[in-house]
Amino acid sequence: AQKITQTQPGMFVQEKEAVTLDCTYDTSDQSYGLFWYKQPSSGEMIFLIYQGSYDEQNATEGRYSLNFQKARKSANLVISASQLGDSAMYFCAMRERAYSSASKIIFGSGTRLSIRP
Amino acid sequence: GAGVSQSPRYKVAKRGQDVALRCDPISGHVSLFWYQQALGQGPEFLTYFQNEAQLDKSGLPSDRFFAERPEGSVSTLKIQRTQQEDSAVYLCASAPSGGSNLAKNIQYFGAGTRLSVL
Protein backbone atom coordinates (compact mmCIF):
# COMPACT_ATOMS: atom_id res chain seq x y z
CA ALA A 1 0.00 0.00 0.00
CA GLN A 2 1.11 3.53 -0.68
CA LYS A 3 2.03 5.78 2.23
CA ILE A 4 3.30 9.33 2.69
CA THR A 5 5.16 10.39 5.83
CA GLN A 6 5.75 13.98 6.92
CA THR A 7 7.64 14.03 10.21
CA GLN A 8 7.57 17.79 10.87
CA PRO A 9 4.19 18.82 12.34
CA GLY A 10 5.28 22.47 12.50
CA MET A 11 8.17 24.71 11.55
CA PHE A 12 9.14 28.32 12.21
CA VAL A 13 11.41 30.11 9.72
CA GLN A 14 12.71 33.65 9.51
CA GLU A 15 11.52 35.65 6.51
CA LYS A 16 13.88 35.48 3.51
CA GLU A 17 15.50 32.27 4.69
CA ALA A 18 15.26 29.02 2.74
CA VAL A 19 13.27 26.15 4.23
CA THR A 20 13.11 22.42 3.55
CA LEU A 21 9.97 20.42 4.27
CA ASP A 22 10.57 16.70 4.57
CA CYS A 23 8.58 13.97 2.87
CA THR A 24 9.20 10.25 2.50
CA TYR A 25 6.99 7.84 0.63
CA ASP A 26 6.44 4.15 0.27
CA THR A 27 5.17 2.38 -2.82
CA SER A 28 5.83 -0.77 -4.77
CA ASP A 29 4.78 0.88 -8.04
CA GLN A 30 7.36 1.83 -10.66
CA SER A 31 5.23 4.62 -12.07
CA TYR A 32 4.00 7.26 -9.67
CA GLY A 33 3.72 11.00 -9.23
CA LEU A 34 4.67 13.15 -6.27
CA PHE A 35 3.02 16.45 -5.41
CA TRP A 36 3.24 19.27 -2.97
CA TYR A 37 0.16 21.28 -2.15
CA LYS A 38 -0.20 24.41 -0.01
CA GLN A 39 -3.30 24.96 2.11
CA PRO A 40 -3.68 28.46 3.58
CA SER A 41 -6.22 29.24 6.26
CA SER A 42 -8.82 29.88 3.53
CA GLY A 43 -8.90 26.13 2.98
CA GLU A 44 -8.14 25.80 -0.72
CA MET A 45 -5.50 23.27 -1.73
CA ILE A 46 -3.07 25.06 -4.03
CA PHE A 47 -0.89 22.98 -6.33
CA LEU A 48 2.81 23.88 -6.02
CA ILE A 49 4.98 21.35 -7.79
CA TYR A 50 4.96 17.90 -9.37
CA GLN A 51 7.63 15.20 -9.90
CA GLY A 52 7.07 12.09 -11.98
CA SER A 53 8.91 8.94 -10.96
CA TYR A 54 10.57 8.75 -14.38
CA ASP A 55 11.70 12.38 -14.39
CA GLU A 56 15.47 12.48 -14.18
CA GLN A 57 15.75 16.10 -13.15
CA ASN A 58 14.37 17.64 -9.99
CA ALA A 59 11.26 19.72 -10.60
CA THR A 60 11.39 23.47 -10.08
CA GLU A 61 8.60 26.07 -10.10
CA GLY A 62 9.75 29.58 -9.25
CA ARG A 63 10.83 29.61 -5.59
CA TYR A 64 9.83 25.98 -5.15
CA SER A 65 12.02 23.01 -5.92
CA LEU A 66 11.54 19.35 -5.21
CA ASN A 67 14.57 17.42 -4.01
CA PHE A 68 13.74 13.97 -5.42
CA GLN A 69 15.90 11.11 -4.15
CA LYS A 70 14.35 7.99 -5.63
CA ALA A 71 16.57 5.43 -3.94
CA ARG A 72 15.81 6.93 -0.54
CA LYS A 73 12.13 7.43 -1.44
CA SER A 74 12.20 11.03 -0.40
CA ALA A 75 10.64 14.10 -2.03
CA ASN A 76 11.52 17.13 0.05
CA LEU A 77 10.16 20.57 -0.83
CA VAL A 78 12.61 23.47 -0.77
CA ILE A 79 11.27 27.02 -0.63
CA SER A 80 13.89 29.65 -1.32
CA ALA A 81 13.69 33.18 0.10
CA SER A 82 10.60 32.56 2.21
CA GLN A 83 7.89 35.21 2.39
CA LEU A 84 5.21 35.98 4.98
CA GLY A 85 2.61 34.70 2.53
CA ASP A 86 4.22 31.27 2.62
CA SER A 87 2.73 30.66 6.07
CA ALA A 88 0.33 27.74 5.57
CA MET A 89 -0.08 23.97 5.81
CA TYR A 90 1.96 22.04 3.29
CA PHE A 91 0.99 18.57 2.14
CA CYS A 92 3.13 16.04 0.35
CA ALA A 93 1.10 13.64 -1.76
CA MET A 94 1.49 10.74 -4.15
CA ARG A 95 -0.45 9.33 -7.05
CA GLU A 96 0.06 5.92 -8.66
CA ARG A 97 0.65 6.03 -12.41
CA ALA A 98 2.67 9.15 -13.05
CA TYR A 99 0.63 10.54 -15.93
CA SER A 100 -2.85 9.26 -15.24
CA SER A 101 -5.67 11.58 -14.28
CA ALA A 102 -7.66 8.60 -13.04
CA SER A 103 -5.65 7.91 -9.93
CA LYS A 104 -6.55 9.11 -6.47
CA ILE A 105 -4.00 11.04 -4.43
CA ILE A 106 -2.69 9.85 -1.08
CA PHE A 107 -1.77 12.72 1.26
CA GLY A 108 0.59 12.99 4.18
CA SER A 109 -0.43 14.53 7.49
CA GLY A 110 1.03 17.91 6.60
CA THR A 111 3.54 20.42 7.99
CA ARG A 112 2.44 23.79 9.31
CA LEU A 113 4.96 26.41 8.21
CA SER A 114 5.07 29.76 9.97
CA ILE A 115 7.24 32.58 8.63
CA ARG A 116 8.53 35.12 11.18
CA PRO A 117 8.97 38.75 10.02
CA GLY B 1 -15.29 29.56 -14.12
CA ALA B 2 -11.57 29.75 -13.72
CA GLY B 3 -11.31 27.31 -10.84
CA VAL B 4 -13.18 24.57 -9.00
CA SER B 5 -16.17 26.03 -7.21
CA GLN B 6 -17.81 24.42 -4.18
CA SER B 7 -20.98 25.39 -2.37
CA PRO B 8 -21.94 26.02 0.29
CA ARG B 9 -18.66 27.03 1.92
CA TYR B 10 -20.07 26.25 5.35
CA LYS B 11 -22.90 23.95 6.37
CA VAL B 12 -24.24 23.31 9.84
CA ALA B 13 -26.52 20.31 10.15
CA LYS B 14 -28.37 18.71 13.01
CA ARG B 15 -27.58 15.07 13.57
CA GLY B 16 -29.85 12.95 11.41
CA GLN B 17 -30.35 15.63 8.77
CA ASP B 18 -29.53 15.02 5.10
CA VAL B 19 -27.07 17.35 3.35
CA ALA B 20 -26.02 17.95 -0.26
CA LEU B 21 -22.67 19.45 -1.22
CA ARG B 22 -22.09 20.80 -4.71
CA CYS B 23 -18.94 20.86 -6.85
CA ASP B 24 -18.55 22.75 -10.12
CA PRO B 25 -15.29 21.57 -11.75
CA ILE B 26 -13.05 23.41 -14.17
CA SER B 27 -14.71 23.49 -17.56
CA GLY B 28 -13.68 20.57 -19.72
CA HIS B 29 -12.13 18.53 -16.95
CA VAL B 30 -13.08 14.89 -17.33
CA SER B 31 -11.97 13.60 -13.94
CA LEU B 32 -13.60 14.63 -10.67
CA PHE B 33 -12.64 13.54 -7.16
CA TRP B 34 -14.14 13.99 -3.71
CA TYR B 35 -11.96 13.99 -0.60
CA GLN B 36 -12.75 14.26 3.11
CA GLN B 37 -10.40 16.22 5.37
CA ALA B 38 -10.77 15.82 9.12
CA LEU B 39 -9.43 18.57 11.36
CA GLY B 40 -5.63 18.59 11.47
CA GLN B 41 -5.24 15.81 8.91
CA GLY B 42 -4.57 15.41 5.24
CA PRO B 43 -7.43 14.82 2.81
CA GLU B 44 -8.62 11.26 2.26
CA PHE B 45 -10.10 9.95 -0.97
CA LEU B 46 -13.82 9.30 -1.13
CA THR B 47 -14.81 8.73 -4.75
CA TYR B 48 -13.86 9.35 -8.40
CA PHE B 49 -15.80 10.12 -11.57
CA GLN B 50 -14.72 10.00 -15.17
CA ASN B 51 -17.34 12.06 -16.97
CA GLU B 52 -20.64 10.78 -15.57
CA ALA B 53 -19.32 7.34 -14.62
CA GLN B 54 -18.43 6.71 -11.00
CA LEU B 55 -15.39 4.47 -11.41
CA ASP B 56 -14.18 4.27 -7.83
CA LYS B 57 -16.19 4.67 -4.65
CA SER B 58 -13.92 2.66 -2.42
CA GLY B 59 -13.35 5.56 -0.03
CA LEU B 60 -16.97 6.25 0.85
CA PRO B 61 -17.17 5.49 4.59
CA SER B 62 -20.71 4.13 4.63
CA ASP B 63 -23.83 3.68 2.54
CA ARG B 64 -25.04 7.01 3.93
CA PHE B 65 -22.65 8.68 1.49
CA PHE B 66 -23.73 8.99 -2.11
CA ALA B 67 -22.22 10.95 -5.01
CA GLU B 68 -23.43 11.65 -8.51
CA ARG B 69 -22.39 13.52 -11.64
CA PRO B 70 -25.32 12.95 -13.99
CA GLU B 71 -24.20 15.12 -16.92
CA GLY B 72 -20.47 14.77 -16.52
CA SER B 73 -19.89 18.25 -15.13
CA VAL B 74 -21.39 19.35 -11.79
CA SER B 75 -21.22 16.78 -9.01
CA THR B 76 -23.16 16.44 -5.77
CA LEU B 77 -22.05 14.62 -2.65
CA LYS B 78 -24.99 13.66 -0.48
CA ILE B 79 -24.79 12.51 3.09
CA GLN B 80 -27.91 11.00 4.60
CA ARG B 81 -28.72 10.92 8.32
CA THR B 82 -25.60 12.87 9.22
CA GLN B 83 -23.58 11.85 12.26
CA GLN B 84 -21.11 13.88 14.31
CA GLU B 85 -18.20 11.91 12.85
CA ASP B 86 -19.16 13.27 9.43
CA SER B 87 -17.95 16.73 10.52
CA ALA B 88 -15.07 17.59 8.21
CA VAL B 89 -14.08 19.65 5.20
CA TYR B 90 -15.20 18.07 1.94
CA LEU B 91 -12.90 18.90 -0.95
CA CYS B 92 -13.60 18.46 -4.61
CA ALA B 93 -10.87 18.27 -7.26
CA SER B 94 -10.92 18.06 -11.03
CA ALA B 95 -8.30 17.08 -13.56
CA PRO B 96 -7.97 17.03 -17.34
CA SER B 97 -7.60 13.75 -19.15
CA GLY B 98 -5.72 12.47 -22.10
CA GLY B 99 -3.27 15.32 -22.13
CA SER B 100 0.38 15.06 -23.01
CA ASN B 101 2.98 14.25 -20.43
CA LEU B 102 3.50 17.96 -20.04
CA ALA B 103 -0.09 18.32 -18.85
CA LYS B 104 0.78 16.16 -15.84
CA ASN B 105 -2.95 15.77 -15.19
CA ILE B 106 -2.74 17.80 -12.02
CA GLN B 107 -5.73 17.69 -9.70
CA TYR B 108 -7.02 21.19 -8.97
CA PHE B 109 -8.93 21.64 -5.76
CA GLY B 110 -11.78 23.84 -4.67
CA ALA B 111 -11.89 25.67 -1.34
CA GLY B 112 -14.05 22.97 0.19
CA THR B 113 -17.26 22.79 2.19
CA ARG B 114 -16.86 22.76 5.96
CA LEU B 115 -19.58 20.55 7.41
CA SER B 116 -20.37 20.73 11.11
CA VAL B 117 -22.84 18.21 12.50
CA LEU B 118 -24.29 19.16 15.87
CSV table of N, CA, C and O in Angstrom, one decimal, chain A residues 5 8 12 44-45 65 70 72 86 110:
chain,number,residue,atom,x,y,z
A,5,THR,N,4.8,10.0,4.5
A,5,THR,CA,5.2,10.4,5.8
A,5,THR,C,5.8,11.8,5.9
A,5,THR,O,6.8,12.1,5.2
A,8,GLN,N,7.5,16.5,10.2
A,8,GLN,CA,7.6,17.8,10.9
A,8,GLN,C,6.1,18.4,11.0
A,8,GLN,O,5.6,18.9,10.1
A,12,PHE,N,9.0,26.9,12.2
A,12,PHE,CA,9.1,28.3,12.2
A,12,PHE,C,10.4,28.7,11.4
A,12,PHE,O,11.5,28.1,11.7
A,44,GLU,N,-8.4,26.3,0.6
A,44,GLU,CA,-8.1,25.8,-0.7
A,44,GLU,C,-6.8,25.1,-0.8
A,44,GLU,O,-5.8,25.6,-0.3
A,45,MET,N,-6.8,24.0,-1.5
A,45,MET,CA,-5.5,23.3,-1.7
A,45,MET,C,-4.9,23.8,-3.0
A,45,MET,O,-5.5,23.7,-4.1
A,65,SER,N,11.3,24.1,-5.3
A,65,SER,CA,12.0,23.0,-5.9
A,65,SER,C,11.8,21.7,-5.1
A,65,SER,O,11.5,21.8,-3.9
A,70,LYS,N,15.2,9.2,-5.4
A,70,LYS,CA,14.3,8.0,-5.6
A,70,LYS,C,14.8,6.8,-4.8
A,70,LYS,O,13.9,6.1,-4.3
A,72,ARG,N,16.2,6.7,-1.9
A,72,ARG,CA,15.8,6.9,-0.5
A,72,ARG,C,14.3,7.1,-0.4
A,72,ARG,O,13.8,7.3,0.8
A,86,ASP,N,4.0,32.7,2.7
A,86,ASP,CA,4.2,31.3,2.6
A,86,ASP,C,3.7,30.6,3.9
A,86,ASP,O,3.7,29.3,3.9
A,110,GLY,N,0.8,16.5,6.7
A,110,GLY,CA,1.0,17.9,6.6
A,110,GLY,C,2.1,18.5,7.6
A,110,GLY,O,2.4,17.9,8.6
